[in-house]
Structure formats: structure tokens, C-alpha cells
mmCIF file of C-alpha atoms in Angstrom:
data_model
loop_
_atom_site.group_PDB
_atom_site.id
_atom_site.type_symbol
_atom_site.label_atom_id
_atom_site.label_comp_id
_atom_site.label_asym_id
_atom_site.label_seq_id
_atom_site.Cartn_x
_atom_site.Cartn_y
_atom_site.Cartn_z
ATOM 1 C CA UNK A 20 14.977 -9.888 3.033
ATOM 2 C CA UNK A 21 12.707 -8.620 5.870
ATOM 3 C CA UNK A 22 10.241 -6.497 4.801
ATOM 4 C CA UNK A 23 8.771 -2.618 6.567
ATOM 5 C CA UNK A 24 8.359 -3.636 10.197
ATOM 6 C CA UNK A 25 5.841 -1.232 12.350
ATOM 7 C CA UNK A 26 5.325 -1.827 15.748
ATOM 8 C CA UNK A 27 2.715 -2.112 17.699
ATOM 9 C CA UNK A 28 0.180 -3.561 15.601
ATOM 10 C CA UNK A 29 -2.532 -2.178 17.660
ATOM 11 C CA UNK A 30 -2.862 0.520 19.969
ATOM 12 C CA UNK A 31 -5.644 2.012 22.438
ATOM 13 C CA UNK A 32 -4.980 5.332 23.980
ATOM 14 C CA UNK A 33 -7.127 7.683 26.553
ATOM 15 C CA UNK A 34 -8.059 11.369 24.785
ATOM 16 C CA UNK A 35 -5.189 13.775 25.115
ATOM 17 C CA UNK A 36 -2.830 11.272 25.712
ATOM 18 C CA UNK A 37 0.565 10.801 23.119
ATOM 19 C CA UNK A 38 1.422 7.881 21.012
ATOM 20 C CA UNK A 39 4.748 7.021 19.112
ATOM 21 C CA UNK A 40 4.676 4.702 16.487
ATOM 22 C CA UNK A 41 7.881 2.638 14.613
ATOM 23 C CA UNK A 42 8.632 1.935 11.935
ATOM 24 C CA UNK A 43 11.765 -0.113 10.085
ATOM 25 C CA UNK A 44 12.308 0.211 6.850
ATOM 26 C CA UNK A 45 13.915 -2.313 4.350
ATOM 27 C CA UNK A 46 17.585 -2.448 4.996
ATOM 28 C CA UNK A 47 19.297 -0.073 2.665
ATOM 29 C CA UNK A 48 16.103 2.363 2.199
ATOM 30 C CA UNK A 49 16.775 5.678 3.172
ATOM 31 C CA UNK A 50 13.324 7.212 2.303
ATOM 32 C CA UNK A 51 10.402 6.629 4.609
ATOM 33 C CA UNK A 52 7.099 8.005 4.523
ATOM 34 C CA UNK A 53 4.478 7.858 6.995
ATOM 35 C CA UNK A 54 0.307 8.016 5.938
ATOM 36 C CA UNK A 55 -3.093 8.077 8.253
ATOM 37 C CA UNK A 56 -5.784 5.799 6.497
ATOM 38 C CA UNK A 57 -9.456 6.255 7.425
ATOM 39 C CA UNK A 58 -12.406 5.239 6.441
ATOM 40 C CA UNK A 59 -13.136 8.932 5.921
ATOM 41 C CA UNK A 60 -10.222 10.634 4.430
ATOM 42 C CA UNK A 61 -8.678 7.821 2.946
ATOM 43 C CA UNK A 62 -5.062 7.821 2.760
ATOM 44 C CA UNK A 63 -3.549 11.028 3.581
ATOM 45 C CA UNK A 64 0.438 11.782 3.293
ATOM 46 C CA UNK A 65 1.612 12.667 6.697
ATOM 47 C CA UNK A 66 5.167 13.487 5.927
ATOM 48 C CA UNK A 67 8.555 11.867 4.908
ATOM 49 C CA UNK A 68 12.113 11.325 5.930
ATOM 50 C CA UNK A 69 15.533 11.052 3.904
ATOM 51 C CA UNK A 70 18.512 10.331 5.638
ATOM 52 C CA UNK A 71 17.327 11.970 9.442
ATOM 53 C CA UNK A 72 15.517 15.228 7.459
ATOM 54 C CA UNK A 73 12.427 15.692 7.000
ATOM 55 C CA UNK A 74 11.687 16.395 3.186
ATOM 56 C CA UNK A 75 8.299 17.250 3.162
ATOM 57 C CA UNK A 76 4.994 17.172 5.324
ATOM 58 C CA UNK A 77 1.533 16.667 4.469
ATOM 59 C CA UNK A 78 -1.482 18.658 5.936
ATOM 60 C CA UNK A 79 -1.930 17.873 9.646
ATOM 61 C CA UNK A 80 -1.693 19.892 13.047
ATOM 62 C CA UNK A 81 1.451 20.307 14.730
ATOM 63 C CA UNK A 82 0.702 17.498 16.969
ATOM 64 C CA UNK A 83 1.516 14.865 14.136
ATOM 65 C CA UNK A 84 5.538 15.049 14.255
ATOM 66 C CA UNK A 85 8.223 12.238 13.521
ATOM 67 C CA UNK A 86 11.969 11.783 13.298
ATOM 68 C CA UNK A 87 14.313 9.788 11.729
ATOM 69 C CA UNK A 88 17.372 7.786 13.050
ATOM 70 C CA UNK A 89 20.563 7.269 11.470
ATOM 71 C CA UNK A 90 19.859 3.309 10.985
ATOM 72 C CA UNK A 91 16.643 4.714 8.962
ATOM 73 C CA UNK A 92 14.624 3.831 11.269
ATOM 74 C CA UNK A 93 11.715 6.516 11.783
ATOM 75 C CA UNK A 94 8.806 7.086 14.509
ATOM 76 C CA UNK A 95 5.822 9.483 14.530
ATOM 77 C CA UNK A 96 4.741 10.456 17.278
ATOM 78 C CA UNK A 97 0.954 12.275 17.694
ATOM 79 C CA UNK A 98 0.750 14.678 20.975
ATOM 80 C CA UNK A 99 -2.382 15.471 22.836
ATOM 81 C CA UNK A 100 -5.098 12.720 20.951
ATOM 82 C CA UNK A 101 -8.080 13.087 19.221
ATOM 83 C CA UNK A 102 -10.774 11.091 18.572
ATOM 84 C CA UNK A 103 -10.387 12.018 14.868
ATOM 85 C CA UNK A 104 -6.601 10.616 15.273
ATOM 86 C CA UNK A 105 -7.933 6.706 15.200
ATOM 87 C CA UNK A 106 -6.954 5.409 12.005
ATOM 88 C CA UNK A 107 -4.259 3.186 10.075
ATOM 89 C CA UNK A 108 -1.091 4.297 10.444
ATOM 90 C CA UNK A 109 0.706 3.117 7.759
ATOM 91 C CA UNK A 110 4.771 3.363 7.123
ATOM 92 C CA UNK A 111 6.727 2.767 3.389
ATOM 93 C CA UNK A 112 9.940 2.717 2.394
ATOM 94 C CA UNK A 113 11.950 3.504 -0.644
ATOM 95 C CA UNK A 114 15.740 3.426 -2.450
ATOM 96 C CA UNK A 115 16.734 6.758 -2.601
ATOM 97 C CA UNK A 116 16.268 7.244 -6.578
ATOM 98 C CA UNK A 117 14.077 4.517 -7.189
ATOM 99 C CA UNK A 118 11.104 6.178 -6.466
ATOM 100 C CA UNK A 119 9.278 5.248 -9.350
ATOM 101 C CA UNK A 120 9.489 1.191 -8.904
ATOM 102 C CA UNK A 121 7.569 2.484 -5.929
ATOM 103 C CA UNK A 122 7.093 2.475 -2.464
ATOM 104 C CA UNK A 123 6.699 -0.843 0.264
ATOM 105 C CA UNK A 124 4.772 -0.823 2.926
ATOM 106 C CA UNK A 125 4.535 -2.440 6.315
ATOM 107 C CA UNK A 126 1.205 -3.566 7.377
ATOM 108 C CA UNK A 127 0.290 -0.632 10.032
ATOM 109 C CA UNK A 128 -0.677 0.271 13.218
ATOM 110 C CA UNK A 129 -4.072 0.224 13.982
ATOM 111 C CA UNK A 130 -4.803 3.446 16.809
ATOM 112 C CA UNK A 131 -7.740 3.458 18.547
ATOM 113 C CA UNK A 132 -8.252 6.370 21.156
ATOM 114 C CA UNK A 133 -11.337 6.527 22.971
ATOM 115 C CA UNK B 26 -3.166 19.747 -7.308
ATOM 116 C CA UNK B 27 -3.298 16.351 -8.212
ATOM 117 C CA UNK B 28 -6.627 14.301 -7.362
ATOM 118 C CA UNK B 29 -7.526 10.783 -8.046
ATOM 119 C CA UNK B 30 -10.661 9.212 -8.521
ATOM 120 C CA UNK B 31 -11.825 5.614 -8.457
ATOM 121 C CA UNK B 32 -15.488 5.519 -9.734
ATOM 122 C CA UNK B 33 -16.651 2.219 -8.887
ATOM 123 C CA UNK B 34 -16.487 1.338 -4.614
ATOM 124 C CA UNK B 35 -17.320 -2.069 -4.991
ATOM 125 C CA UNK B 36 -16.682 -4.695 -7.661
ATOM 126 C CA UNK B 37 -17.510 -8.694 -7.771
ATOM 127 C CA UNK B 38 -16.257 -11.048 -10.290
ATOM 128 C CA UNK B 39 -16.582 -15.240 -10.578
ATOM 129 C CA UNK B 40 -13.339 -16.789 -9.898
ATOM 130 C CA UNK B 41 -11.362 -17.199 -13.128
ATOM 131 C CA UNK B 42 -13.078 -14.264 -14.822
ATOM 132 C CA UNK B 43 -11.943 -11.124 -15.563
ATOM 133 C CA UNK B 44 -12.845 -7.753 -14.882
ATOM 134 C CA UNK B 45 -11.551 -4.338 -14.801
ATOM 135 C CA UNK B 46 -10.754 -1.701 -11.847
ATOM 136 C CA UNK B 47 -11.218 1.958 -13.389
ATOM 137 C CA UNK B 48 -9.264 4.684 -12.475
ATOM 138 C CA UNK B 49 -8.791 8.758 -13.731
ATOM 139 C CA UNK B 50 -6.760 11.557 -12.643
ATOM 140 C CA UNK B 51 -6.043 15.204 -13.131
ATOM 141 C CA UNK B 52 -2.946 16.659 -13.134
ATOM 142 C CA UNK B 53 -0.962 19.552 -15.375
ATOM 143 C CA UNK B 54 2.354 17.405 -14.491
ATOM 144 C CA UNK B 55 4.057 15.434 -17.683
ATOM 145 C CA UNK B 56 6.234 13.526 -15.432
ATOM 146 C CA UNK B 57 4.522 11.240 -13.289
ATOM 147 C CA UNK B 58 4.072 7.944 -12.494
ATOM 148 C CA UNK B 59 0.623 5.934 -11.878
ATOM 149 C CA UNK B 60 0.370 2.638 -9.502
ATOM 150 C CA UNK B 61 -2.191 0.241 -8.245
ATOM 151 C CA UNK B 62 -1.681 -1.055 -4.596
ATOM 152 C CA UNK B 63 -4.001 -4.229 -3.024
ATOM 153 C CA UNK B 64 -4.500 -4.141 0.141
ATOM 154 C CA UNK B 65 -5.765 -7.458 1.671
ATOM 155 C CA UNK B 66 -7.468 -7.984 4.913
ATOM 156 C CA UNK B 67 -4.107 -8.608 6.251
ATOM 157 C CA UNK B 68 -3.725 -4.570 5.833
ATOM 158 C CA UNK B 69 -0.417 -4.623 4.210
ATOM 159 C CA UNK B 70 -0.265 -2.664 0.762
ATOM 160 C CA UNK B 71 1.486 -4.269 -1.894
ATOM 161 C CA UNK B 72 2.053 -2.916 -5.252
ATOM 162 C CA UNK B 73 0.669 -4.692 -7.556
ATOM 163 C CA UNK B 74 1.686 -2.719 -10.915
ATOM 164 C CA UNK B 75 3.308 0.415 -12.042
ATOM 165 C CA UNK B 76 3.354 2.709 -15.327
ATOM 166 C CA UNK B 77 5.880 5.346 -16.396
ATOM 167 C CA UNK B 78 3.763 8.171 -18.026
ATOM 168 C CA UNK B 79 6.422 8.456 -20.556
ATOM 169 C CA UNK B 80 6.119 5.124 -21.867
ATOM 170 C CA UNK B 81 3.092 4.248 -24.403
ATOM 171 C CA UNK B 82 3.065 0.421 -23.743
ATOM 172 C CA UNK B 83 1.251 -0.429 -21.478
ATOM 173 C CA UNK B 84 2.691 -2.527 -18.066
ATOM 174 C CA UNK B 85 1.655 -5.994 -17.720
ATOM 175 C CA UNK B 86 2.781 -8.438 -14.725
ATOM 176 C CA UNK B 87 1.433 -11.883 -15.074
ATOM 177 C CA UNK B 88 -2.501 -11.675 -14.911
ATOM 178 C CA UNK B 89 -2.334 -7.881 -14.137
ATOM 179 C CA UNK B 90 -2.271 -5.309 -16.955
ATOM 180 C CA UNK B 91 -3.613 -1.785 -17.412
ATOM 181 C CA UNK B 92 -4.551 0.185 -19.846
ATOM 182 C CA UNK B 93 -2.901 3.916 -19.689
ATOM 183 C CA UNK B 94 -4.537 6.408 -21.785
ATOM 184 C CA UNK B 95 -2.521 9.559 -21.105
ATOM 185 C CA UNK B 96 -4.400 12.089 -23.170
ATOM 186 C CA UNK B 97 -7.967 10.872 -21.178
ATOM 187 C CA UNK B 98 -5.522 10.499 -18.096
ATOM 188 C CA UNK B 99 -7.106 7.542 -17.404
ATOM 189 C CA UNK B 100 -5.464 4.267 -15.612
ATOM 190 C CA UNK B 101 -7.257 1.143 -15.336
ATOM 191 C CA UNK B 102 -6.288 -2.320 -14.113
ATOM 192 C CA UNK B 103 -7.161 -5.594 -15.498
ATOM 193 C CA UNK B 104 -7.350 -8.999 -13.395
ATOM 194 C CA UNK B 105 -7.467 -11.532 -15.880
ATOM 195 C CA UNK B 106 -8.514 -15.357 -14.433
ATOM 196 C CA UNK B 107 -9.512 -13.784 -11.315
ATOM 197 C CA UNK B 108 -8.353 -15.659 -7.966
ATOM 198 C CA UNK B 109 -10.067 -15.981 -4.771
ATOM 199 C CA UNK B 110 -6.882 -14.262 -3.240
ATOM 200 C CA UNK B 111 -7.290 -10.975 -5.028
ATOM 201 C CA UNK B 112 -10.135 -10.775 -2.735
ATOM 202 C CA UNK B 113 -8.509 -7.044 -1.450
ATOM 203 C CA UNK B 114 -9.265 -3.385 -1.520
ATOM 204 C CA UNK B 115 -7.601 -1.420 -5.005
ATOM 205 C CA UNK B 116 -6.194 1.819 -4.503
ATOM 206 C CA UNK B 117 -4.926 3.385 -8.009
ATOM 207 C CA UNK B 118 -1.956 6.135 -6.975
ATOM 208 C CA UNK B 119 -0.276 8.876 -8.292
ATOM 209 C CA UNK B 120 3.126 10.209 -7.856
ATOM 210 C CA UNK B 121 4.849 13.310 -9.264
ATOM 211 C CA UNK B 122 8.129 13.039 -10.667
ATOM 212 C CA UNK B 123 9.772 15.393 -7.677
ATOM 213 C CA UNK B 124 13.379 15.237 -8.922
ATOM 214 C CA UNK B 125 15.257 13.781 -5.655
ATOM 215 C CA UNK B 126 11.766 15.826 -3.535
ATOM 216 C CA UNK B 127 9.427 14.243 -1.517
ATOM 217 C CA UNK B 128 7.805 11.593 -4.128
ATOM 218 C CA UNK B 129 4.435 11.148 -2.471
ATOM 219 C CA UNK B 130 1.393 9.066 -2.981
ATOM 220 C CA UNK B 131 -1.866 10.180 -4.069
ATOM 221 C CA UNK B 132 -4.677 8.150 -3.644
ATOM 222 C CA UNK B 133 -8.108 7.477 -4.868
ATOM 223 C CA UNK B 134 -10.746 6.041 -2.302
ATOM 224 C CA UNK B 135 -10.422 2.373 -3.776
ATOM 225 C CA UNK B 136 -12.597 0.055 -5.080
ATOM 226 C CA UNK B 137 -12.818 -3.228 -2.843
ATOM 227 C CA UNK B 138 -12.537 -5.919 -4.706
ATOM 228 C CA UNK B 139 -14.583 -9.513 -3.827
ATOM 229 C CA UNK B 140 -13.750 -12.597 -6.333
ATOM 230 C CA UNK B 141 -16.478 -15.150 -5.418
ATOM 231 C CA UNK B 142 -15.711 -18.707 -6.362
#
């Protein structure tokens, strides 16, 4: 079966500028999360959706937000940019319940703002 | 809070050899659970192995094993006949048992990984 899908794969955007990002889970995976990867911070826990709610949300400004479709499908979307904001964006899905086999992840979108 | 550390940044091993990816965190939680990821240059993480922390034995799949030592809450991974494709960066993970909550993913800083043949 098809695996996380995030689209685009890359992205440049201008300072102060806003971005949404996609992401498609694995068909019948109600959970997805959302996490920033630098080569600073590492990988940071931006926030989480279960069925269209937002469960929980990691620390970051108010400019990180995201939503949640009834298909599962979920996009973040980053307001006003930062240079700080370039990283890995990285999406994973989950069963509901099954947390603990673990979480798959699609392969990222890389942001670049300048 | 939970933290995770991964001592070791970088890590080279002859192809077919083994070697061992070290990992420790702290946490007052007794319900947890404890994962490596790989992630290749291809960016994509993929789990490679994951440990109940109620269960003593330790989880094995194919060359991958670790070696869980709850009481030292320490979690390290094993590559056994080391292949040029585990060539990757390691992060070790942890993740509270949240009860239907947000189950998230702490991460240590990896240890990148180069298998040179």
C-alpha cells in the first residue's frame, strides 16, 4: 500500500512570506503528526491531528498552525517566515491504538526561505 | 520531561562487521516505549526496531537487536554483518504511553552511521 505522501519535496520562499505543506497519510491512519528537523534543534514535535482535532502541540510560535481533513489528510501551514523556519518538515502517520508499533513517515519537505 | 541522548555523533564500521549504536534516556514514566529510526540520504525515516518497556526480552529483527536495560534506562542497537545500505543517520526515540493522548516522539541528536566496504 502507498506509503506517507508530502508534497512538495522542496520549497524556497521570500522572508515573511507563508507556506503550506501536505501531507497524506497511509490509508486508514487517523493520527498524523507533523515535526521540524534541523541541523540545530534536531527533531522537534510540532503538533498532531486525530480525526480533524488537534490533540496536542509542541513548542512553536503561533505562526506554525495545521489542520486536518476528514480523508486524514493534514497540512501545516507557517505564516510570516523566518529564516530560522528552513528545515525538514517531516509528516507520520499512525493506527489509532497502535501507537506503540510506531509511527511512518513520509520523506519531507525540504523549506528553504531566504 | 523526557530527554534522550545519543553519545556517539559519528560511527564507522567494515562491511559485514558489527557494531553498536548507544543510546540513554531519562524519564520518571513506567510506561513507555523506546525505538530506533534510520534515516537514509533519501530522508525518509523508517523504523527500524521497537521495545515495549514492559517486556524484559529484548527485540530482535533480522540483523538488528538491542539491548534494553531498564533500570540504567539505557537502549542500544546492534547491526550485526553490517551492510553498505545501513549507511544512514540513527535516531533512538522515546514515546510515553499517553493512553489514547498525543503519543509523541522524542529524539536524541543521532549518530550517523557510515559502513565502509
Amino acid at each position: 500500500k502507498a506509503g506517507v505522501t508530502q508534497t512538495p519535496r522542496y520549497l524556497i520562499k521570500t522572508r515573511g512570506q507563508q507556506v503550506t505543506l501536505s501531507c497524506s497519510p497511509i490509508s486508514g491512519h487517523r493520527s498524523v503528526s507533523w515535526y521540524q528537523q534541523t541541523p540545530g534543534q534536531g527533531l522537534q514535535f510540532l503538533f498532531e491531528y486525530f480525526s480533524e482535532t488537534q490533540r496536542n502541540k509542541g513548542n512553536f510560535p503561533g505562526r506554525f498552525s495545521g489542520r486536518q481533513f476528514s480523508n486524514s489528510r493534514s497540512e501545516m501551514n507557517v505564516s510570516t517566515l523566518e529564516l530560522g523556519d528552513s528545515a525538514l518538515y517531516l509528516c507520520a502517520s499512525s493506527l489509532a491504538g497502535a501507537f506503540n508499533y510506531g509511527y511512518t513517515f513520509g520523506s519531507g519537505t525540504r523549506l528553504t526561505v531566504v | 520531561a523526557q530527554t534522550v541522548t545519543q553519545s556517539q555523533p559519528e560511527m564507522s564500521v567494515q562491511e559485514a562487521e558489527t557494531v553498536t549504536l548507544s543510546c540513554t534516556y531519562d524519564t520518571s514514566e513506567s510506561n513507555y516505549y523506546l525505538f530506533w529510526y534510520k534515516q537514509p540520504p533519501s530522508r525518509q525515516m523508517i523504523l527500524v526496531i521497537r521495545q515495549e518497556a514492559y517486556k524484559q526480552q529484548n527485540a530482535t529483527e533480522n540483523r538488528f537487536s538491542v539491548n534494553f536495560q531498564k533500570a540504567a534506562k539505557s537502549f542500544s542497537l546492534k547491526i550485526s554483518d553490517s551492510q553498505l545500505g545501513d549507511t544512514a543517520m540513527y535516531f533512538c526515540a522515546f514515546m510515553k504511553l499517553a493512553g489514547g493522548a498525543t503519543n509523541k516522539l522524542i529524539f536524541g541528536t543521532g549518530t550517523l552511521l557510515a559502513v565502509q566496504p
